Coordinates of C-alpha atoms in Angstrom, one line a residue:
Chain Z
X1 CA 20.1 -5.7 26.2
X2 CA 21.4 -7.0 22.9
X3 CA 19.7 -6.9 19.6
X4 CA 19.3 -10.6 19.7
X5 CA 17.4 -10.5 23.0
X6 CA 15.2 -7.8 21.4
X7 CA 14.3 -10.3 18.7
X8 CA 16.2 -8.9 15.8
X9 CA 16.9 -11.6 13.3
X10 CA 20.6 -11.1 13.5
X11 CA 22.1 -14.6 13.6
X12 CA 19.9 -16.6 11.3
X13 CA 21.7 -18.3 8.5
X14 CA 21.4 -16.5 5.2
X15 CA 19.0 -18.3 2.9
X16 CA 20.0 -19.1 -0.6
X17 CA 18.9 -16.5 -3.2
X18 CA 15.5 -17.7 -4.4
X19 CA 14.2 -18.9 -1.1
X20 CA 11.6 -16.9 0.7
X21 CA 12.0 -16.2 4.4
X22 CA 9.5 -18.0 6.6
X23 CA 8.7 -14.7 8.4
X24 CA 9.1 -11.1 7.7
X25 CA 9.6 -8.3 10.2
X26 CA 7.6 -5.3 9.0
X27 CA 9.3 -2.1 10.0
X28 CA 6.4 0.3 10.1
X29 CA 7.6 3.8 9.3
X30 CA 4.3 5.5 8.9
X31 CA 4.4 7.5 12.2
X32 CA 7.8 8.9 11.4
X33 CA 8.6 8.8 7.7
X34 CA 4.9 8.9 6.7
X35 CA 4.0 11.9 8.8
X36 CA 7.2 14.0 8.6
X37 CA 6.3 15.7 5.4
X38 CA 2.7 16.5 6.4
X39 CA 2.3 20.3 6.2
X40 CA -0.4 20.6 8.8
X41 CA 0.6 19.6 12.2
X42 CA -1.1 16.3 13.3
X43 CA -2.3 16.7 16.9
X44 CA -0.4 14.7 19.5
X45 CA -3.5 12.7 20.5
X46 CA -4.0 11.6 16.9
X47 CA -0.4 10.5 16.6
X48 CA -0.7 8.5 19.9
X49 CA -3.9 6.8 18.8
X50 CA -2.2 6.0 15.5
X51 CA 0.7 4.2 17.3
X52 CA -1.7 2.5 19.7
X53 CA -3.9 1.2 16.9
X54 CA -0.8 0.0 14.9
X55 CA 0.5 -2.0 17.8
X56 CA -3.1 -3.4 18.3
X57 CA -3.0 -4.5 14.7
X58 CA 0.0 -6.6 15.3
X59 CA 2.9 -4.5 14.0
X60 CA 5.9 -5.3 16.1
X61 CA 8.2 -2.5 15.1
X62 CA 6.9 1.1 15.0
X63 CA 9.3 3.8 14.1
X64 CA 7.7 6.4 16.3
X65 CA 9.2 9.8 15.8
X66 CA 12.5 11.6 15.3
X67 CA 14.7 13.8 17.5
X68 CA 15.7 16.1 14.6
X69 CA 15.7 19.8 15.4
X70 CA 12.1 21.0 15.6
X71 CA 12.8 23.8 13.2
X72 CA 13.8 21.3 10.5
X73 CA 10.8 19.0 10.9
X74 CA 8.1 20.9 12.8
X75 CA 5.7 18.0 12.4
X76 CA 7.9 15.9 14.8
X77 CA 8.7 18.7 17.3
X78 CA 6.6 16.9 19.8
X79 CA 8.8 13.8 20.0
X80 CA 9.5 14.0 23.8
X81 CA 5.8 14.5 24.5
X82 CA 4.8 11.7 22.2
X83 CA 7.2 9.2 23.9
X84 CA 6.0 10.4 27.3
X85 CA 2.4 9.7 26.4
X86 CA 3.0 6.5 24.5
X87 CA 1.6 3.3 26.0
X88 CA 4.3 0.9 24.9
X89 CA 2.8 -2.5 24.1
X90 CA 4.7 -5.5 25.4
X91 CA 7.1 -7.0 22.8
X92 CA 6.7 -4.0 20.5
X93 CA 9.8 -1.9 19.6
X94 CA 9.5 1.8 19.1
X95 CA 12.7 3.0 17.3
X96 CA 13.3 6.7 17.0
X97 CA 15.4 8.5 14.4
X98 CA 18.4 10.3 16.0
X99 CA 20.4 12.7 14.0
X100 CA 23.3 13.6 16.4
X101 CA 24.5 13.4 19.9
X102 CA 22.0 16.0 21.2
X103 CA 19.3 13.8 19.6
X104 CA 20.6 10.8 21.4
X105 CA 20.5 12.6 24.7
X106 CA 16.9 13.4 24.2
X107 CA 16.1 9.9 23.1
X108 CA 17.8 8.5 26.2
X109 CA 15.9 10.9 28.4
X110 CA 12.7 9.5 26.8
X111 CA 13.7 5.9 27.5
X112 CA 14.2 5.0 23.9
X113 CA 15.7 1.5 23.4
X114 CA 16.2 1.4 19.6
X115 CA 17.5 4.2 17.5
X116 CA 18.1 4.9 13.8
X117 CA 20.6 7.2 12.1
X118 CA 20.1 8.5 8.6
X119 CA 23.1 8.2 6.3
X120 CA 23.3 8.7 2.5
X121 CA 25.0 6.8 -0.3
X122 CA 25.7 9.9 -2.4
X123 CA 28.0 12.9 -2.0
X124 CA 25.3 15.4 -3.2
X125 CA 22.5 14.2 -1.0
X126 CA 24.9 14.1 2.1
X127 CA 25.9 17.7 1.4
X128 CA 22.3 18.8 1.0
X129 CA 20.9 16.8 3.9
X130 CA 23.7 17.1 6.4
X131 CA 25.9 19.9 5.0
X132 CA 28.9 17.7 4.9
X133 CA 30.6 15.2 2.5
X134 CA 30.0 11.5 2.0
X135 CA 33.0 10.5 4.2
X136 CA 32.4 13.2 6.7
X137 CA 29.0 11.8 7.6
X138 CA 30.7 9.0 9.4
X139 CA 32.5 11.3 11.8
X140 CA 29.2 12.7 12.7
X141 CA 27.5 9.3 13.3
X142 CA 30.5 7.6 15.0
X143 CA 30.1 9.1 18.5
X144 CA 26.3 8.6 18.4
X145 CA 26.5 5.0 17.5
X146 CA 29.3 4.3 19.9
X147 CA 27.4 5.7 22.8
X148 CA 24.1 4.1 21.8
X149 CA 25.8 0.7 21.7
X150 CA 27.4 1.4 25.1
X151 CA 23.9 2.2 26.4
X152 CA 22.6 -1.1 25.1
X153 CA 20.5 0.3 22.3
X154 CA 20.0 -1.2 19.0
X155 CA 21.1 1.0 16.1
X156 CA 19.7 0.9 12.6
X157 CA 21.5 2.7 9.8
X158 CA 19.3 4.1 7.0
X159 CA 21.1 4.6 3.7
X160 CA 19.2 7.0 1.5
X161 CA 19.6 7.2 -2.3
X162 CA 20.8 3.6 -2.7
X163 CA 19.6 3.3 -6.3
X164 CA 19.4 6.7 -7.9
X165 CA 20.0 10.3 -6.8
X166 CA 18.2 13.2 -8.4
X167 CA 21.5 15.0 -8.9
X168 CA 24.0 12.2 -9.6
X169 CA 21.7 9.7 -11.4
X170 CA 22.3 6.0 -10.9
X171 CA 24.4 5.2 -7.8
X172 CA 27.2 2.6 -8.1
X173 CA 26.5 -0.4 -5.9
X174 CA 30.0 -0.4 -4.7
X175 CA 29.5 3.0 -3.2
X176 CA 26.4 1.8 -1.4
X177 CA 28.1 -1.3 -0.1
X178 CA 31.0 0.8 1.1
X179 CA 28.8 3.2 3.1
X180 CA 26.9 0.2 4.5
X181 CA 30.0 -1.6 5.6
X182 CA 31.3 1.4 7.4
X183 CA 28.0 1.8 9.2
X184 CA 28.1 -1.9 10.3
X185 CA 31.7 -1.6 11.4
X186 CA 30.8 1.4 13.4
X187 CA 28.2 -0.7 15.3
X188 CA 24.9 -0.5 13.5
X189 CA 22.9 -3.7 13.9
X190 CA 21.1 -3.4 10.6
X191 CA 20.9 -1.4 7.5
X192 CA 17.9 -0.1 5.7
X193 CA 18.6 0.3 2.0
X194 CA 16.5 3.2 0.8
X195 CA 15.1 3.9 -2.6
X196 CA 14.4 7.5 -1.6
X197 CA 13.2 8.7 -5.0
X198 CA 11.5 5.4 -6.1
X199 CA 13.6 4.7 -9.2
X200 CA 14.7 1.1 -8.3
X201 CA 13.6 -1.9 -10.3
X202 CA 13.9 -5.5 -9.2
X203 CA 17.1 -6.4 -11.1
X204 CA 18.9 -3.5 -9.5
X205 CA 17.7 -4.6 -6.1
X206 CA 19.1 -8.1 -6.7
X207 CA 22.4 -6.7 -7.9
X208 CA 22.8 -4.5 -4.8
X209 CA 21.8 -7.4 -2.5
X210 CA 24.3 -9.7 -4.2
X211 CA 27.0 -7.1 -3.9
X212 CA 26.4 -6.9 -0.1
X213 CA 26.6 -10.7 0.0
X214 CA 29.9 -10.7 -1.9
X215 CA 31.2 -8.1 0.6
X216 CA 30.5 -10.5 3.4
X217 CA 27.4 -8.8 4.8
X218 CA 24.7 -11.4 5.9
X219 CA 21.3 -10.8 4.4
X220 CA 19.8 -10.7 7.8
X221 CA 21.6 -7.5 8.4
X222 CA 19.7 -5.8 5.5
X223 CA 16.3 -4.3 5.4
X224 CA 14.7 -2.7 2.3
X225 CA 12.9 0.6 2.1
X226 CA 11.0 1.3 -1.2
X227 CA 9.0 4.2 -2.3
X228 CA 6.2 3.8 -4.9
X229 CA 6.9 6.8 -7.0
X230 CA 7.0 4.7 -10.2
X231 CA 4.8 1.8 -9.0
X232 CA 7.8 -0.4 -8.4
X233 CA 7.8 -0.8 -4.6
X234 CA 6.1 -4.1 -4.2
X235 CA 7.9 -5.8 -7.2
X236 CA 11.2 -4.6 -5.7
X237 CA 10.2 -6.0 -2.3
X238 CA 9.4 -9.4 -3.9
X239 CA 12.9 -9.4 -5.5
X240 CA 14.4 -8.7 -2.1
X241 CA 12.3 -11.4 -0.4
X242 CA 13.5 -13.8 -3.1
X243 CA 17.0 -12.9 -2.1
X244 CA 16.3 -13.8 1.5
X245 CA 15.7 -10.3 3.0
X246 CA 13.4 -10.6 6.0
X247 CA 13.0 -7.0 7.1
X248 CA 10.8 -4.7 5.0
X249 CA 10.0 -1.1 5.7
X250 CA 6.5 0.1 4.9
X251 CA 4.0 2.7 5.9
X252 CA 0.4 2.1 7.0
X253 CA -1.9 3.2 4.2
X254 CA 1.1 4.3 2.1
X255 CA 1.5 7.5 4.1
X256 CA 4.4 9.7 3.1
X257 CA 4.4 12.4 0.5
X258 CA 1.6 13.1 -1.8
X259 CA 0.9 10.5 -4.5
X260 CA -0.4 13.2 -6.9
X261 CA 2.6 15.4 -6.8
X262 CA 5.7 15.2 -9.1
X263 CA 7.9 14.1 -6.2
X264 CA 5.4 11.4 -5.4
X265 CA 7.3 10.0 -2.5
X266 CA 4.7 7.7 -1.0
X267 CA 6.1 4.7 0.9
X268 CA 5.2 1.1 0.1
X269 CA 1.8 0.6 1.7
X270 CA 1.9 -1.9 4.6
X271 CA -1.4 -3.3 3.6
X272 CA -0.2 -4.1 0.0
X273 CA 2.8 -5.8 1.5
X274 CA 0.7 -7.8 3.9
X275 CA -1.5 -8.9 1.1
X276 CA 1.5 -10.2 -0.8
X277 CA 3.0 -11.9 2.2
X278 CA -0.3 -13.6 3.0
X279 CA -0.4 -14.9 -0.6
X280 CA 3.2 -16.1 -0.3
X281 CA 2.6 -17.8 3.0
X282 CA 5.2 -15.7 4.7
X283 CA 4.3 -14.9 8.4
X284 CA 4.1 -11.3 9.5
X285 CA 1.7 -11.1 12.5
X286 CA -0.5 -8.3 11.2
X287 CA -4.3 -8.2 11.4
X288 CA -5.1 -6.8 8.0
X289 CA -8.6 -5.8 8.9
X290 CA -7.5 -3.7 11.9
X291 CA -4.7 -2.2 9.9
X292 CA -7.0 -1.1 7.1
X293 CA -9.4 0.4 9.7
X294 CA -6.5 2.3 11.1
X295 CA -5.5 3.7 7.8
X296 CA -9.0 4.6 6.9
X297 CA -9.3 6.4 10.2
X298 CA -5.9 8.2 9.6
X299 CA -6.9 9.1 6.0
X300 CA -10.0 10.9 7.5
X301 CA -7.8 12.8 9.9
X302 CA -5.5 13.9 7.1
X303 CA -8.4 14.7 4.8
X304 CA -7.4 12.6 1.8
X305 CA -7.8 9.0 0.7
X306 CA -5.1 6.4 1.2
X307 CA -3.1 5.6 -1.9
X308 CA -2.9 2.0 -0.8
X309 CA -4.8 -0.3 -3.4
X310 CA -5.7 -2.7 -0.7
X311 CA -7.1 0.0 1.6
X312 CA -9.1 1.3 -1.3
X313 CA -10.4 -2.1 -2.3
X314 CA -11.2 -3.3 1.2
X315 CA -12.6 -0.1 2.6
X316 CA -14.9 1.0 -0.1
Chain U
X21 CA -0.4 -16.2 -42.7
X22 CA 0.7 -18.1 -39.7
X23 CA 1.2 -16.8 -36.2
X24 CA 4.9 -17.4 -36.8
X25 CA 5.0 -15.1 -39.9
X26 CA 3.1 -12.6 -37.8
X27 CA 6.0 -12.5 -35.4
X28 CA 4.3 -14.3 -32.5
X29 CA 7.1 -15.8 -30.3
X30 CA 5.8 -19.3 -30.7
X31 CA 8.8 -21.5 -31.3
X32 CA 11.4 -20.0 -29.1
X33 CA 12.9 -22.5 -26.5
X34 CA 11.5 -22.0 -23.1
X35 CA 14.0 -20.3 -20.8
X36 CA 14.8 -21.8 -17.4
X37 CA 12.8 -20.4 -14.5
X38 CA 14.8 -17.5 -13.1
X39 CA 15.9 -16.2 -16.5
X40 CA 14.4 -13.1 -17.9
X41 CA 13.3 -12.9 -21.5
X42 CA 15.5 -10.7 -23.7
X43 CA 12.4 -8.9 -25.0
X44 CA 8.8 -8.7 -24.1
X45 CA 5.7 -8.3 -26.3
X46 CA 3.4 -5.9 -24.5
X47 CA -0.2 -6.7 -25.5
X48 CA -1.9 -3.4 -25.1
X49 CA -5.5 -3.9 -24.0
X50 CA -6.5 -0.3 -23.2
X51 CA -8.6 0.3 -26.3
X52 CA -10.7 -2.8 -25.6
X53 CA -10.4 -4.0 -21.9
X54 CA -9.6 -0.5 -20.7
X55 CA -12.5 1.2 -22.4
X56 CA -15.3 -1.4 -22.3
X57 CA -16.4 -0.6 -18.8
X58 CA -16.6 3.2 -19.4
X59 CA -20.1 4.4 -18.8
X60 CA -20.0 7.4 -21.1
X61 CA -19.5 6.5 -24.7
X62 CA -16.1 7.6 -25.9
X63 CA -16.5 9.2 -29.4
X64 CA -15.2 7.2 -32.3
X65 CA -12.7 9.8 -33.3
X66 CA -11.2 9.7 -29.8
X67 CA -10.9 6.0 -29.9
X68 CA -9.2 6.2 -33.3
X69 CA -6.7 8.8 -32.1
X70 CA -6.0 6.7 -29.1
X71 CA -5.1 3.7 -31.3
X72 CA -3.0 5.9 -33.7
X73 CA -1.1 7.4 -30.8
X74 CA -0.5 4.1 -29.2
X75 CA 1.0 2.7 -32.4
X76 CA 3.1 5.8 -32.8
X77 CA 4.4 5.2 -29.2
X78 CA 5.8 1.9 -30.4
X79 CA 3.2 -0.6 -29.1
X80 CA 3.1 -3.5 -31.5
X81 CA -0.1 -5.3 -30.4
X82 CA -3.2 -3.2 -29.9
X83 CA -6.3 -5.0 -28.9
X84 CA -8.6 -2.7 -30.7
X85 CA -12.2 -3.6 -29.9
X86 CA -14.7 -6.4 -29.5
X87 CA -17.5 -7.8 -31.6
X88 CA -19.7 -8.7 -28.7
X89 CA -23.3 -7.8 -29.1
X90 CA -23.7 -4.0 -28.9
X91 CA -26.5 -4.4 -26.2
X92 CA -24.0 -6.2 -24.0
X93 CA -21.1 -3.7 -24.3
X94 CA -22.5 -0.4 -25.7
X95 CA -19.1 1.2 -25.5
X96 CA -17.8 -1.1 -28.2
X97 CA -20.8 -1.0 -30.4
X98 CA -18.8 0.9 -33.0
X99 CA -16.4 -1.9 -33.7
X100 CA -17.0 -2.1 -37.5
X101 CA -16.8 1.7 -37.8
X102 CA -13.6 1.8 -35.8
X103 CA -11.9 -0.9 -37.8
X104 CA -13.0 0.9 -41.0
X105 CA -11.5 4.2 -39.9
X106 CA -8.4 2.7 -38.4
X107 CA -5.1 3.6 -40.1
X108 CA -3.2 0.3 -39.5
X109 CA 0.5 0.9 -38.9
X110 CA 2.9 -1.4 -40.7
X111 CA 4.0 -4.3 -38.4
X112 CA 1.4 -3.5 -35.8
X113 CA -1.3 -6.2 -35.0
X114 CA -4.8 -5.2 -34.0
X115 CA -6.5 -8.2 -32.4
X116 CA -10.2 -8.1 -31.8
X117 CA -12.3 -10.0 -29.2
X118 CA -14.8 -12.3 -30.9
X119 CA -17.4 -14.0 -28.7
X120 CA -19.0 -16.4 -31.3
X121 CA -19.5 -17.2 -35.0
X122 CA -21.5 -14.2 -35.7
X123 CA -18.7 -12.1 -34.2
X124 CA -16.2 -13.9 -36.3
X125 CA -18.2 -13.1 -39.4
X126 CA -18.1 -9.4 -38.5
X127 CA -14.4 -9.6 -37.7
X128 CA -13.7 -11.1 -41.1
X129 CA -15.8 -8.5 -42.9
X130 CA -13.6 -5.9 -41.1
X131 CA -10.4 -7.5 -42.3
X132 CA -9.3 -8.6 -38.9
X133 CA -6.2 -10.9 -38.9
X134 CA -5.9 -11.7 -35.2
X135 CA -8.8 -12.6 -32.8
X136 CA -9.2 -13.5 -29.2
X137 CA -11.8 -15.5 -27.5
X138 CA -12.8 -15.2 -23.8
X139 CA -13.0 -18.4 -21.8
X140 CA -13.2 -18.9 -18.1
X141 CA -11.5 -21.2 -15.6
X142 CA -14.5 -21.5 -13.4
X143 CA -18.0 -22.9 -13.6
X144 CA -19.7 -20.0 -11.9
X145 CA -18.1 -17.3 -14.0
X146 CA -18.7 -19.3 -17.2
X147 CA -22.4 -19.6 -16.3
X148 CA -22.7 -15.9 -15.4
X149 CA -20.7 -14.7 -18.4
X150 CA -21.7 -17.1 -21.1
X151 CA -24.8 -18.7 -19.6
X152 CA -23.4 -22.2 -20.0
X153 CA -21.1 -24.6 -18.0
X154 CA -17.4 -24.8 -17.8
X155 CA -17.2 -27.7 -20.3
X156 CA -20.0 -26.4 -22.5
X157 CA -17.9 -23.2 -23.3
X158 CA -15.6 -25.3 -25.5
X159 CA -18.5 -26.3 -27.7
X160 CA -19.2 -22.7 -28.3
X161 CA -15.6 -21.7 -29.1
X162 CA -14.7 -24.8 -31.1
X163 CA -16.3 -23.8 -34.5
X164 CA -15.1 -20.2 -34.0
X165 CA -11.5 -21.3 -33.5
X166 CA -11.6 -23.9 -36.3
X167 CA -12.9 -21.4 -38.8
X168 CA -10.5 -18.6 -37.7
X169 CA -7.5 -21.0 -38.1
X170 CA -8.8 -22.0 -41.6
X171 CA -8.9 -18.4 -42.5
X172 CA -5.3 -18.0 -41.4
X173 CA -6.1 -15.8 -38.3
X174 CA -4.2 -16.1 -35.1
X175 CA -6.3 -16.9 -32.1
X176 CA -5.6 -15.9 -28.5
X177 CA -7.5 -17.7 -25.7
X178 CA -8.2 -15.5 -22.7
X179 CA -8.8 -17.5 -19.5
X180 CA -10.5 -15.4 -16.9
X181 CA -10.5 -16.1 -13.1
X182 CA -7.2 -18.1 -13.2
X183 CA -6.4 -17.4 -9.6
X184 CA -9.5 -16.6 -7.6
X185 CA -13.2 -16.3 -8.4
X186 CA -15.6 -14.1 -6.3
X187 CA -18.0 -17.1 -5.9
X188 CA -15.7 -20.0 -5.8
X189 CA -12.7 -18.6 -4.0
X190 CA -9.2 -19.9 -4.9
X191 CA -9.2 -21.7 -8.3
X192 CA -7.2 -25.0 -8.5
X193 CA -4.3 -24.8 -10.9
X194 CA -5.2 -28.1 -12.4
X195 CA -8.5 -26.7 -13.5
X196 CA -6.8 -23.7 -15.2
X197 CA -4.3 -25.9 -16.9
X198 CA -7.1 -28.2 -18.1
X199 CA -9.0 -25.3 -19.6
X200 CA -5.8 -23.9 -21.2
X201 CA -4.9 -27.3 -22.7
X202 CA -8.3 -27.6 -24.3
X203 CA -8.0 -24.2 -25.8
X204 CA -4.6 -24.9 -27.2
X205 CA -5.7 -28.3 -28.6
X206 CA -8.6 -26.5 -30.2
X207 CA -6.2 -24.3 -32.1
X208 CA -5.4 -21.3 -30.0
X209 CA -2.0 -19.9 -30.6
X210 CA -1.6 -18.4 -27.2
X211 CA -3.3 -18.2 -23.8
X212 CA -3.7 -15.1 -21.7
X213 CA -3.9 -16.1 -18.0
X214 CA -6.1 -13.5 -16.4
X215 CA -6.4 -12.5 -12.8
X216 CA -9.7 -10.9 -13.4
X217 CA -10.3 -9.8 -9.8
X218 CA -6.7 -9.0 -8.9
X219 CA -6.2 -11.5 -6.1
X220 CA -3.1 -13.2 -7.4
X221 CA 0.3 -13.0 -5.6
X222 CA 3.7 -13.9 -7.0
X223 CA 4.0 -17.4 -5.6
X224 CA 0.6 -18.4 -7.0
X225 CA 1.7 -17.1 -10.4
X226 CA 4.8 -19.2 -10.3
X227 CA 2.8 -22.3 -9.2
X228 CA 0.4 -21.9 -12.1
X229 CA 3.2 -21.3 -14.6
X230 CA 5.1 -24.4 -13.3
X231 CA 1.9 -26.5 -13.6
X232 CA 1.5 -25.5 -17.3
X233 CA 5.1 -26.5 -17.8
X234 CA 4.6 -29.8 -16.2
X235 CA 1.6 -30.3 -18.5
X236 CA 3.8 -29.8 -21.5
X237 CA 2.8 -26.3 -22.4
X238 CA 5.8 -24.2 -23.5
X239 CA 6.1 -20.9 -21.7
X240 CA 6.0 -19.0 -25.0
X241 CA 2.4 -20.0 -25.4
X242 CA 1.5 -18.1 -22.3
X243 CA 0.7 -14.5 -21.7
X244 CA -0.2 -13.0 -18.4
X245 CA -3.0 -10.5 -17.6
X246 CA -3.0 -8.9 -14.1
X247 CA -5.3 -6.4 -12.5
X248 CA -4.0 -4.1 -9.8
X249 CA -7.0 -4.3 -7.4
X250 CA -4.7 -5.1 -4.5
X251 CA -1.5 -3.5 -5.9
X252 CA 0.0 -6.8 -6.9
X253 CA 0.0 -6.6 -10.7
X254 CA 3.6 -5.6 -11.2
X255 CA 5.1 -7.9 -8.6
X256 CA 3.1 -10.7 -10.3
X257 CA 4.4 -9.7 -13.7
X258 CA 7.9 -9.8 -12.4
X259 CA 7.3 -13.3 -11.1
X260 CA 6.0 -14.3 -14.5
X261 CA 9.0 -12.8 -16.3
X262 CA 11.3 -14.6 -14.0
X263 CA 9.6 -17.8 -15.2
X264 CA 10.3 -16.9 -18.8
X265 CA 6.9 -15.4 -19.8
X266 CA 7.5 -12.9 -22.6
X267 CA 3.9 -11.7 -23.4
X268 CA 2.4 -9.3 -20.9
X269 CA -1.0 -7.6 -21.1
X270 CA -1.3 -4.1 -19.9
X271 CA -3.4 -1.0 -20.4
X272 CA -2.1 2.5 -21.2
X273 CA -2.5 4.7 -18.2
X274 CA -4.0 1.8 -16.2
X275 CA -7.4 2.2 -18.0
X276 CA -10.0 -0.2 -17.0
X277 CA -12.5 0.0 -14.1
X278 CA -12.4 2.7 -11.5
X279 CA -9.4 2.5 -9.1
X280 CA -11.6 4.1 -6.4
X281 CA -14.4 1.6 -6.4
X282 CA -14.7 -1.6 -4.5
X283 CA -14.3 -3.7 -7.6
X284 CA -11.2 -1.8 -8.5
X285 CA -10.5 -3.6 -11.7
X286 CA -7.8 -1.4 -13.1
X287 CA -5.4 -3.2 -15.4
X288 CA -1.6 -3.1 -14.9
X289 CA -0.6 0.3 -16.4
X290 CA 1.6 -0.1 -19.4
X291 CA 3.8 2.8 -18.2
X292 CA 4.6 1.1 -14.9
X293 CA 5.4 -2.1 -16.8
X294 CA 7.7 -0.2 -19.3
X295 CA 9.5 1.4 -16.4
X296 CA 10.3 -1.9 -14.9
X297 CA 11.3 -3.5 -18.2
X298 CA 13.7 -0.6 -18.8
X299 CA 15.3 -1.1 -15.4
X300 CA 15.6 -4.9 -16.1
X301 CA 17.1 -4.3 -19.5
X302 CA 14.3 -6.2 -21.2
X303 CA 13.5 -4.8 -24.7
X304 CA 9.9 -3.6 -25.4
X305 CA 10.0 -1.1 -28.2
X306 CA 7.9 1.6 -26.5
X307 CA 8.6 5.3 -26.3
X308 CA 7.7 6.1 -22.7
X309 CA 7.4 9.8 -23.2
X310 CA 4.9 9.4 -26.1
X311 CA 3.0 6.8 -24.2
X312 CA 2.7 9.0 -21.1
X313 CA 1.6 11.9 -23.3
X314 CA -1.1 9.7 -24.8
X315 CA -2.4 8.6 -21.4
X316 CA -2.5 12.1 -20.1
X317 CA -4.4 13.1 -23.2
X318 CA -6.8 10.2 -22.7
X319 CA -7.3 11.0 -19.0
X320 CA -8.4 14.5 -20.0
X321 CA -10.9 13.0 -22.5
X322 CA -12.3 10.7 -19.7
X323 CA -12.2 13.5 -17.1
X324 CA -10.2 11.8 -14.4
X325 CA -6.5 11.3 -13.7
X326 CA -4.7 8.1 -14.7
X327 CA -4.0 5.7 -11.8
X328 CA -0.6 4.9 -13.2
X329 CA 2.2 5.9 -10.8
X330 CA 4.5 6.6 -13.7
X331 CA 2.0 8.7 -15.5
X332 CA 1.4 10.7 -12.3
X333 CA 5.1 11.1 -11.6
X334 CA 6.2 12.1 -15.1
X335 CA 3.2 14.2 -16.1
X336 CA 2.9 16.5 -13.1

């Protein structure tokens, strides 16, 4: 099955900058990116109910879990059990993060059809995250992507630290574009441009997106992934939509990191995104009421309130 | 003294939509709009230190207090004492909200040079707030504005409920433009377009701003005033900046209402705005470190953390 048949918006003409897309694919990362930093292990049945409720709320892409080594991310050590217990809703995609060939084996054993790999735009973060250099990361991903494509999977390439890096400061857009092009040439269907530490602002977003356009990358190959550390996530998303981006990562209830800590790494809340898309008249397919109910339910499981403004306003 | 001599950006050519202004005037509303709903009376010396610290942090417009009747807003009953004790920093403006002729008398006695009046875009809210109809509000403001202009004061016209109203739903842009034009014709120097209940989204903002342009109102007569009830305040601000708006209301630390209540009426946090402006390369004159220190200090006085993401990220 190709990415086109799976409904990925791969061959749509790029809109002019300034036009909004008619519809947006919300790439829900709460079950994976949102939960992976939770210290206390969330029970398997809670994770499954979370995924089932998100699908019922109309989300069409649910990044379900990760096949990283369990000792690295204990929270997601139950990936195989989760996928075995998951009732996959018709038309919903359940991508899974896959770090290496062993992870791909496990994903294939679990009948995963969409995977994501996690690359970085900076030398320092690549070294810290993968224990290898910026260029060396491609050697690690290449066999994974090749085999995934052969198996008919879709492959998303996350690029972390696309705007700033805690050690290197601002990241040159050329460097991000270079990493992105190599991932696409390798066989990735789509990139997710991540502001891992939340330092992006809308002008920087536009500059990066324009640089990808200049390098010949169609805007429909690009997703955006913002964190709300400095409150910029939704403004950045709006800038990306204005540029024609139609895939946006977000996390139900803003799950991900603690909003009260220094490294406040909360993701853009899906509810706040949905509120904006509704106002803009951009289609998304999500039932906001069901989504808010799900986030309130999950917040009770985790024992702390959702940082999403919409959840707080609608649920209180 | 005219508004021009006071440095209001009144006669700058309107930029094309899509251009960012080179500089933004941040209209700091924390001391008035931020504090007015605080249940516990903030001591006068705390209010004064707040204003002195905000001026020291580089904010050039500080809405200091309000001459509403003390029984309506007990928190601001000390307006005359506050203005008597205030050490006015050179070049800083300290506008004061003035509801009626009696309020203007009191403002003039306190040597106020800039006032603001508080109009509404909807019939229901005007009735509830002023106990008169949408059109009747002008009869109330007219003598106040006329005399203020004669006295050489600048007059800002707030328009509340510019996007949605809890009783009437979405507010027609023509209605907002009509109210705004009447306020300008009456002698107001500038309008502040308020999203009192936080329901605006960026496309609605652009539509309203375009409608003012079509009606012949220059964009430099318009300020924007967003609340973050649904997390949209900064995205809305970005849309307004893209349209050429160069006066933005915000509140240090996001003061104003309780972010955890249903009617979460928190203002856009000045720190989150400053972060975005820095990223966009738009000048603002504020020292972010001093501002964050001030908001942390004020949060300690109020006994609860600031809802500003930037304050939380930088102060922890």
